Short mmCIF file of C-alpha atoms in Angstrom, two decimals:
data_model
loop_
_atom_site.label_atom_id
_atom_site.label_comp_id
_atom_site.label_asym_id
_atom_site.label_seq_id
_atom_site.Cartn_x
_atom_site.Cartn_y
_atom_site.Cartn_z
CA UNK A 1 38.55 8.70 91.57
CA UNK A 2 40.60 10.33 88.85
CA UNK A 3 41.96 13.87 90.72
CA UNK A 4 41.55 15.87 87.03
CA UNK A 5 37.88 14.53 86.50
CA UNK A 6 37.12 16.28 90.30
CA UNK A 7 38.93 19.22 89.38
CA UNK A 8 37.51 19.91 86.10
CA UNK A 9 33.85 19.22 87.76
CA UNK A 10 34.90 21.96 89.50
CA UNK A 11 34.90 24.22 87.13
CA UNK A 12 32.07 23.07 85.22
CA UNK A 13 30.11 23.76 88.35
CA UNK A 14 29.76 27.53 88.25
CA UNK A 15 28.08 29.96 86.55
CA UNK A 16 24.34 27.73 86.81
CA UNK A 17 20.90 29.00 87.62
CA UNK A 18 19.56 26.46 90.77
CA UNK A 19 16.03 26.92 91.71
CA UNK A 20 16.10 25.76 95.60
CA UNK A 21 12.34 25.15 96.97
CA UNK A 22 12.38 24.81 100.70
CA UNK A 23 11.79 25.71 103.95
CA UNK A 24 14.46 28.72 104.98
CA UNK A 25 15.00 29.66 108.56
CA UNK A 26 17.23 32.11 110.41
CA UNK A 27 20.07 30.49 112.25
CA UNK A 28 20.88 32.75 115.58
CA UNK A 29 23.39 32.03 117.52
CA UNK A 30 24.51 34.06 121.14
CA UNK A 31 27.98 33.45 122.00
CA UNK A 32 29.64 33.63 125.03
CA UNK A 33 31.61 32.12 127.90
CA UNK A 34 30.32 29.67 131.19
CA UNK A 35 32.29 30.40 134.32
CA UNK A 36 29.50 29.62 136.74
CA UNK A 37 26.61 28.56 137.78
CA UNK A 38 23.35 30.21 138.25
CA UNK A 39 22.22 31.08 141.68
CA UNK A 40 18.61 31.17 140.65
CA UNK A 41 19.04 27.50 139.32
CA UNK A 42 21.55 24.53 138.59
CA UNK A 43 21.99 25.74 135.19
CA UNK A 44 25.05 27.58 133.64
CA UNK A 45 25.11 31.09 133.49
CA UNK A 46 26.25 32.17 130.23
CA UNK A 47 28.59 35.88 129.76
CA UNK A 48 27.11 36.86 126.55
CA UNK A 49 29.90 38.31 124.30
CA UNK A 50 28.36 38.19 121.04
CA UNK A 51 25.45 36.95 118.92
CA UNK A 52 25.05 36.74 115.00
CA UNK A 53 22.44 35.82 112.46
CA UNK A 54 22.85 33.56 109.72
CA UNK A 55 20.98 31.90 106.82
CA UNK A 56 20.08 28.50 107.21
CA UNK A 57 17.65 25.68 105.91
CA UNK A 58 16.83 26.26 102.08
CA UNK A 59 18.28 29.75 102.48
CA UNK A 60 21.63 28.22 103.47
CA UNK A 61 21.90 25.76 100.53
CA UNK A 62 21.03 28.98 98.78
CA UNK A 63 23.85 30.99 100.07
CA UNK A 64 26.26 27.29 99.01
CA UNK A 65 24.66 27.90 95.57
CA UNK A 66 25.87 31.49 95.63
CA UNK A 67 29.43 30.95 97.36
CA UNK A 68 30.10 27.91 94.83
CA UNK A 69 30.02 30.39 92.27
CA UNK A 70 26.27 29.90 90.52
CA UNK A 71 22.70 31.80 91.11
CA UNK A 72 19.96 30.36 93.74
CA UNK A 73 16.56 31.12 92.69
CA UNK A 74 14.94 30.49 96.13
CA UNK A 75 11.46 29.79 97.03
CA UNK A 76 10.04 29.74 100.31
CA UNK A 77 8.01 31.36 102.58
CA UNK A 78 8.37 32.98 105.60
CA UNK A 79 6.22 35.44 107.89
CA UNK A 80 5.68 39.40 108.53
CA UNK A 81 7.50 39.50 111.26
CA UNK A 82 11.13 40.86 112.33
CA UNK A 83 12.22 37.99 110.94
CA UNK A 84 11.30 38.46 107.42
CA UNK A 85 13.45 41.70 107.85
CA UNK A 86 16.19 39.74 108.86
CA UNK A 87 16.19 37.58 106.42
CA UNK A 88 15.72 40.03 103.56
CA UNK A 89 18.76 41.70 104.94
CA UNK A 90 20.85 38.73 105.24
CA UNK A 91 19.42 37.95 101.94
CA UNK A 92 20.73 40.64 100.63
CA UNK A 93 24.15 41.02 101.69
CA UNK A 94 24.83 37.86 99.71
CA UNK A 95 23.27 38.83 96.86
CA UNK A 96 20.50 36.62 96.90
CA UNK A 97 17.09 37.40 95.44
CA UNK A 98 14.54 37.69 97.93
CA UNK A 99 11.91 38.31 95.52
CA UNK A 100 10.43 34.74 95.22
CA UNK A 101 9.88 34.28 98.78
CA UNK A 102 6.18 34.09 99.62
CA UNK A 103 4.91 36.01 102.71
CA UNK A 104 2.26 33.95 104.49
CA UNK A 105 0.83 36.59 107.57
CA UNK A 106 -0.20 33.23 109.38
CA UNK A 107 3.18 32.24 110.27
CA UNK A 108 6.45 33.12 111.77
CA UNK A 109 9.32 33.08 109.83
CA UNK A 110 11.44 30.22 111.12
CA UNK A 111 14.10 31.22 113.56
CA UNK A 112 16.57 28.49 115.71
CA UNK A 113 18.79 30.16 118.62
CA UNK A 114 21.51 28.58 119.19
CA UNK A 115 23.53 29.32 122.85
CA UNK A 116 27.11 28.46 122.89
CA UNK A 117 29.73 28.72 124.97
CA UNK A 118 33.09 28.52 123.48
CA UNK A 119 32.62 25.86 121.20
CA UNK A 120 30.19 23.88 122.95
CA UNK A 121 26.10 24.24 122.21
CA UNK A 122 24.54 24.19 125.19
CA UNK A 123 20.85 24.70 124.54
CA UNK A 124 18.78 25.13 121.13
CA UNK A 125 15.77 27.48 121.28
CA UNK A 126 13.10 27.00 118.44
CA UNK A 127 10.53 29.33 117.06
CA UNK A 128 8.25 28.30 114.49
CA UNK A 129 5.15 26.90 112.70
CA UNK A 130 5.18 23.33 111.44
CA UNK A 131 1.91 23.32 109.99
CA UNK A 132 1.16 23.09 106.04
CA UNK A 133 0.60 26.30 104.30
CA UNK A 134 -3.04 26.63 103.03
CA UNK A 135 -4.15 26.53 99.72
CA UNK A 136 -3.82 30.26 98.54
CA UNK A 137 0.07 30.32 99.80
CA UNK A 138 0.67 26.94 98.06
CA UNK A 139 -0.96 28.51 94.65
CA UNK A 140 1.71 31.41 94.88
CA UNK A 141 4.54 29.01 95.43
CA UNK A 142 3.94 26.75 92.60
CA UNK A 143 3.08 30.06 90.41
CA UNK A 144 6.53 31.12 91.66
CA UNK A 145 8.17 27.94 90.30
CA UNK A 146 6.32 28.00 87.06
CA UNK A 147 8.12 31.30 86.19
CA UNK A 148 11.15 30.10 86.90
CA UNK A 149 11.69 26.41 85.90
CA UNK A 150 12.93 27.20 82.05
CA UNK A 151 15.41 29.51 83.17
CA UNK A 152 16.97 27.26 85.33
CA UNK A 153 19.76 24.50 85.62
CA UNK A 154 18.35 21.94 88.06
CA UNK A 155 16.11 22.09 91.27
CA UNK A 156 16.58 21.30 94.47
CA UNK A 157 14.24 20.52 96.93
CA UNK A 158 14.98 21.29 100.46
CA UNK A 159 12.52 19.27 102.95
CA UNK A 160 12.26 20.29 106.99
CA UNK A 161 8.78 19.64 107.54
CA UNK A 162 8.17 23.12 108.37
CA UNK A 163 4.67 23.04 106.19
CA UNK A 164 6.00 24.72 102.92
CA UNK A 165 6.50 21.20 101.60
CA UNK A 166 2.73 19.96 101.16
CA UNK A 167 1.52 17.23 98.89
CA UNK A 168 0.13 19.35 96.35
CA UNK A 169 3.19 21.19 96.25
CA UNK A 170 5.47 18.22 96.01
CA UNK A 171 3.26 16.94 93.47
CA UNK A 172 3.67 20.17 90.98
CA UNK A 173 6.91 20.66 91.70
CA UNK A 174 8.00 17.67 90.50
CA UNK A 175 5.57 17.10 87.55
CA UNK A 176 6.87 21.05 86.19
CA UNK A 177 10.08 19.78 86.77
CA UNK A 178 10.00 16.78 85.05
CA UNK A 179 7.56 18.58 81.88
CA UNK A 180 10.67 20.87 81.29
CA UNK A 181 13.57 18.08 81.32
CA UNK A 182 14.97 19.66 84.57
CA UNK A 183 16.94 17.50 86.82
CA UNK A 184 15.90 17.08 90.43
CA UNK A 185 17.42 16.60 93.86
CA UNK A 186 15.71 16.05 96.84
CA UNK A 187 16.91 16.33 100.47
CA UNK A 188 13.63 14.83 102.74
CA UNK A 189 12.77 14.43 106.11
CA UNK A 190 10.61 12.03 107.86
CA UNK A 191 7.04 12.96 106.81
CA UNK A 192 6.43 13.36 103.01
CA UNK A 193 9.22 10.69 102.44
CA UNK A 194 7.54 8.42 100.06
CA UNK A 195 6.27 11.56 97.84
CA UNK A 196 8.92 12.40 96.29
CA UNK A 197 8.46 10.16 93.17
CA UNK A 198 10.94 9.85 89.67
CA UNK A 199 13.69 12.20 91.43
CA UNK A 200 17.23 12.44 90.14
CA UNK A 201 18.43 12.21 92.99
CA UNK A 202 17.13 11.05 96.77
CA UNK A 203 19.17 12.08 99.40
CA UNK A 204 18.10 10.79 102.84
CA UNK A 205 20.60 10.40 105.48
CA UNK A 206 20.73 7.14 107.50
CA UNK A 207 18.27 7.87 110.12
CA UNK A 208 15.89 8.92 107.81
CA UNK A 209 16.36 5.91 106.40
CA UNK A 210 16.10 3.35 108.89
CA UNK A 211 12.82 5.27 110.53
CA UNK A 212 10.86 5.08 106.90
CA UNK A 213 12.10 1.78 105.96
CA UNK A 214 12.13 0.02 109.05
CA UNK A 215 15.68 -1.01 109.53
CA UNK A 216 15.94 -2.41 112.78
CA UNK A 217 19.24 -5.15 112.80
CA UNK A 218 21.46 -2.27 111.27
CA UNK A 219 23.73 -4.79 109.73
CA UNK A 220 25.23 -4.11 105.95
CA UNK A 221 23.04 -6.54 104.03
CA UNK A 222 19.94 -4.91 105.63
CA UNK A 223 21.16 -1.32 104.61
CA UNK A 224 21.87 -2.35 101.37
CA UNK A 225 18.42 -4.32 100.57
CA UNK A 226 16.59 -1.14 102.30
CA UNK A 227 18.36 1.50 99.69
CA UNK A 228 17.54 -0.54 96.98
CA UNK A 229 14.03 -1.14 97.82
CA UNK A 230 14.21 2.36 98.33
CA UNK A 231 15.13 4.04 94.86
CA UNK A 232 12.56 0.99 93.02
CA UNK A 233 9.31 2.77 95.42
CA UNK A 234 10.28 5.83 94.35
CA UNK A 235 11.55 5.07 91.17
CA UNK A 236 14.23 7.63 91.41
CA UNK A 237 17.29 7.50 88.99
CA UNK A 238 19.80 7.41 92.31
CA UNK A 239 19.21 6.90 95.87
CA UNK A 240 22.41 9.02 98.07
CA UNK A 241 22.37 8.19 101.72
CA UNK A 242 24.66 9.77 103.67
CA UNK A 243 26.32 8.02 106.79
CA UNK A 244 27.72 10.08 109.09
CA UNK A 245 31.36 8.42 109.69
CA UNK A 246 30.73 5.98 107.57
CA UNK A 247 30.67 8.70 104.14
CA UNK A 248 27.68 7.96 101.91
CA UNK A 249 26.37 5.27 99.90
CA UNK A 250 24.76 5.75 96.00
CA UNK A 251 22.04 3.23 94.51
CA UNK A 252 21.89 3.57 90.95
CA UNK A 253 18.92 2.61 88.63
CA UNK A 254 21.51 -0.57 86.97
CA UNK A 255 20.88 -1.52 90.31
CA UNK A 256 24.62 -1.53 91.31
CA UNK A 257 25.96 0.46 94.02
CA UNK A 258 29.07 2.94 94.96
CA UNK A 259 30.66 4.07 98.47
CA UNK A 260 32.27 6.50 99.18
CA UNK A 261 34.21 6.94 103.05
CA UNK A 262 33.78 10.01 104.89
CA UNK A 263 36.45 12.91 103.87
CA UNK A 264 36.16 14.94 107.26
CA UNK A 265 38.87 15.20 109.10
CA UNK A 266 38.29 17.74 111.70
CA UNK A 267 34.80 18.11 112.85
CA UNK A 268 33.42 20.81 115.07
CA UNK A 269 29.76 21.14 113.65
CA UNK A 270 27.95 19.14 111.25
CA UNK A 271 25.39 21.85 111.04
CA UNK A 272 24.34 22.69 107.76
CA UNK A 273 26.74 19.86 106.19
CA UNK A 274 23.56 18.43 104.70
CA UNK A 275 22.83 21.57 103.27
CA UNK A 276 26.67 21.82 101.39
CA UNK A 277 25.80 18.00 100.35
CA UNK A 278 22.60 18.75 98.33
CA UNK A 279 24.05 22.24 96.93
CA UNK A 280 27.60 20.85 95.62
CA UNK A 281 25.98 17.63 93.94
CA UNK A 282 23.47 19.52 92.04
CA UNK A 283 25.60 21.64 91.06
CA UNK A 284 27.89 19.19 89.43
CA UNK A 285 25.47 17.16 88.31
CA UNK A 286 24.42 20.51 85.92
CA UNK A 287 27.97 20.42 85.14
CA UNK A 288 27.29 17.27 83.29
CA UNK A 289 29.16 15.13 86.53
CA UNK A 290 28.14 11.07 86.63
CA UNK A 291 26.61 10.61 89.97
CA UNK A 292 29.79 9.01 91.36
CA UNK A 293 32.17 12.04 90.85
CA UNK A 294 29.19 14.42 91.32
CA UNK A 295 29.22 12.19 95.22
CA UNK A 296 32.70 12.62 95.92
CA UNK A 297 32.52 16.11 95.51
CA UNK A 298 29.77 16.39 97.60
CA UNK A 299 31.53 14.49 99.96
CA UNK A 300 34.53 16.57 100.18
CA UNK A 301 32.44 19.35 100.21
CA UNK A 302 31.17 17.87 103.21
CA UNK A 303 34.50 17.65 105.15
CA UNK A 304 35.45 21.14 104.40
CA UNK A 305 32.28 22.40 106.10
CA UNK A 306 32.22 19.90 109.15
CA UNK A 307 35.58 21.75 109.64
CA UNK A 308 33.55 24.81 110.07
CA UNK A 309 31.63 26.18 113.16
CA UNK A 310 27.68 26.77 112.73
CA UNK A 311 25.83 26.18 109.28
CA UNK A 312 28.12 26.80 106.40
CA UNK A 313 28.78 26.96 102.82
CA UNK A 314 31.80 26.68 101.21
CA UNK A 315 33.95 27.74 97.42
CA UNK A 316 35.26 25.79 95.35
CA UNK A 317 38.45 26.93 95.93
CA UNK A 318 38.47 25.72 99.45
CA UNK A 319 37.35 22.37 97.98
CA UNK A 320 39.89 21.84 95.71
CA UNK A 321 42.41 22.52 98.37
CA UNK A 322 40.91 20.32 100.55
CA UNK A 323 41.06 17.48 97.59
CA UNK A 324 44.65 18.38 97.54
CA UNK A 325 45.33 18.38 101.20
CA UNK A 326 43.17 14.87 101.34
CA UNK A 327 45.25 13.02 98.74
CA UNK A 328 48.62 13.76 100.07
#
């Protein structure tokens, strides 16, 4: 790939207006160090030396929207809780409008705690709601959207199966989407994965993929028949999976395919590397980007944050260098 064309994408990829639908949590992490055991129980005993708060799910791609130089419109909902608080605070030391998020009194906002000593994560603590938002929440969400779709660059949609994501949702969504000419990207999970119909872009990784589609030999020639079959159910324009290792693999509507290897070099946590993913290719796809240079700067994107320790975003700056640093 021509170095110029990814630099100039670069460039072109600031100063947009991304509408990110999702579910947004609160990443928490509580650092500290292991030097025993417990006497209560074989388990370690952690010295707790610090603990921070962080946006993550849709809120994180939100904050990669923001820190790659362009404006998140984010919609969500979370509860009336502490964590609402939280997350209006973290919300707004970024800079990021809170104002769209819906608050739905029957939940708890989404919060993960994450316990880590030095650099290892040794336990994950989840609290949340998984069930799908009822009808009068879902009406304020897509009411939400509807203001802001003509104002806007492209939409992503952000997918954890935390119950924001419903099929009436989905389904108006993407039919606003689609009645104003707006590009769409979608990053899924497992359930709702055959919803997401006539999307720019569908960006499941490989597990994803071989749970929905069935792929049980694993070899190429079954991958490659399975993405294909893929973007023709859903009739999507291009089908991303991502690979891990192995980089990430784009079906195209001509039916042809392109590959891209992995550009991660060090990697301490692939948290949130999903999240930089979906944020960087929309955002160069607004920039007017094919969806092969659009994917290698998402993959690249993708190595700088794996770099990076708990869910991250990254600048452009720090992805150009890394191009740099990468070629030589």
């Amino acid at each position: 790939m021509n170095k110029v064309n990814l630099e100039n994408t670069l460039q072109n990829m600031t100063g947009k207006r991304i509408i990110v639908v999702g579910d947004v949590m609160i990443d928490h992490y509580i650092h500290g160090k292991v030097n025993r055991i417990s006497p209560e129980a074989p388990v370690p005993l952690l010295d707790m030396k610090n603990e921070e708060y962080r946006l993550g799910g849709a809120a994180n791609v939100a904050l990669n929207i923001k820190t790659m130089g362009s404006t998140p419109i984010l919609i969500g909902v979370y509860g009336e809780d502490d964590g609402q608080i939280i997350m209006n605070d973290l919300l707004n030391a970024e800079d990021i409008c809170s104002g769209y998020l819906v608050i739905d009194e029957q939940r708890m906002t989404t919060l993960k705690t994450r316990i880590v000593a030095g650099q290892q994560q040794i336990v994950r603590i989840d609290r949340e709601q998984r069930n799908d938002i009822n009808t009068e929440v879902e009406y304020k969400v897509i009411s939400k959207f509807q203001e802001c779709i003509t104002d806007c660059d492209a939409v992503i949609i952000e997918d954890y199966n935390k119950g924001l994501l419903t099929e009436s949702v989905i389904k108006a969504v993407l039919e606003i989407a689609k009645e104003n000419n707006k590009p769409v990207t979608v990053d899924p999970k497992y359930k709702n994965f055959f919803l997401y119909k006539d999307a720019t872009v569908f960006k499941p990784n490989l597990v994803e993929l071989k749970n929905n589609m069935n792929l049980t030999a694993g070899t190429d020639d079954e991958f490659l028949q399975a993405g294909s079959e893929l973007r023709e159910r859903l009739n999507a324009e291009n089908v991303m999976v991502t690979r891990g290792e192995k980089g990430l693999t784009v079906f195209k509507s001509d039916s042809s395919t392109h590959s891209i290897p992995s550009y991660a070099r060090d990697v301490f946590d692939v948290s949130g590397a999903g999240d930089t993913v979906i944020s960087s290719l929309t955002l160069a796809l607004a920039g007017g980007a094919t969806i092969e240079v659009a994917a290698e700067i998402a993959n690249y994107a993708a190595g700088v944050v794996c770099g990076k320790i708990g869910t991250s975003s990254t600048k452009p700056s720090e992805i150009l260098e890394y191009i740099r640093r990468y070629e030589h």
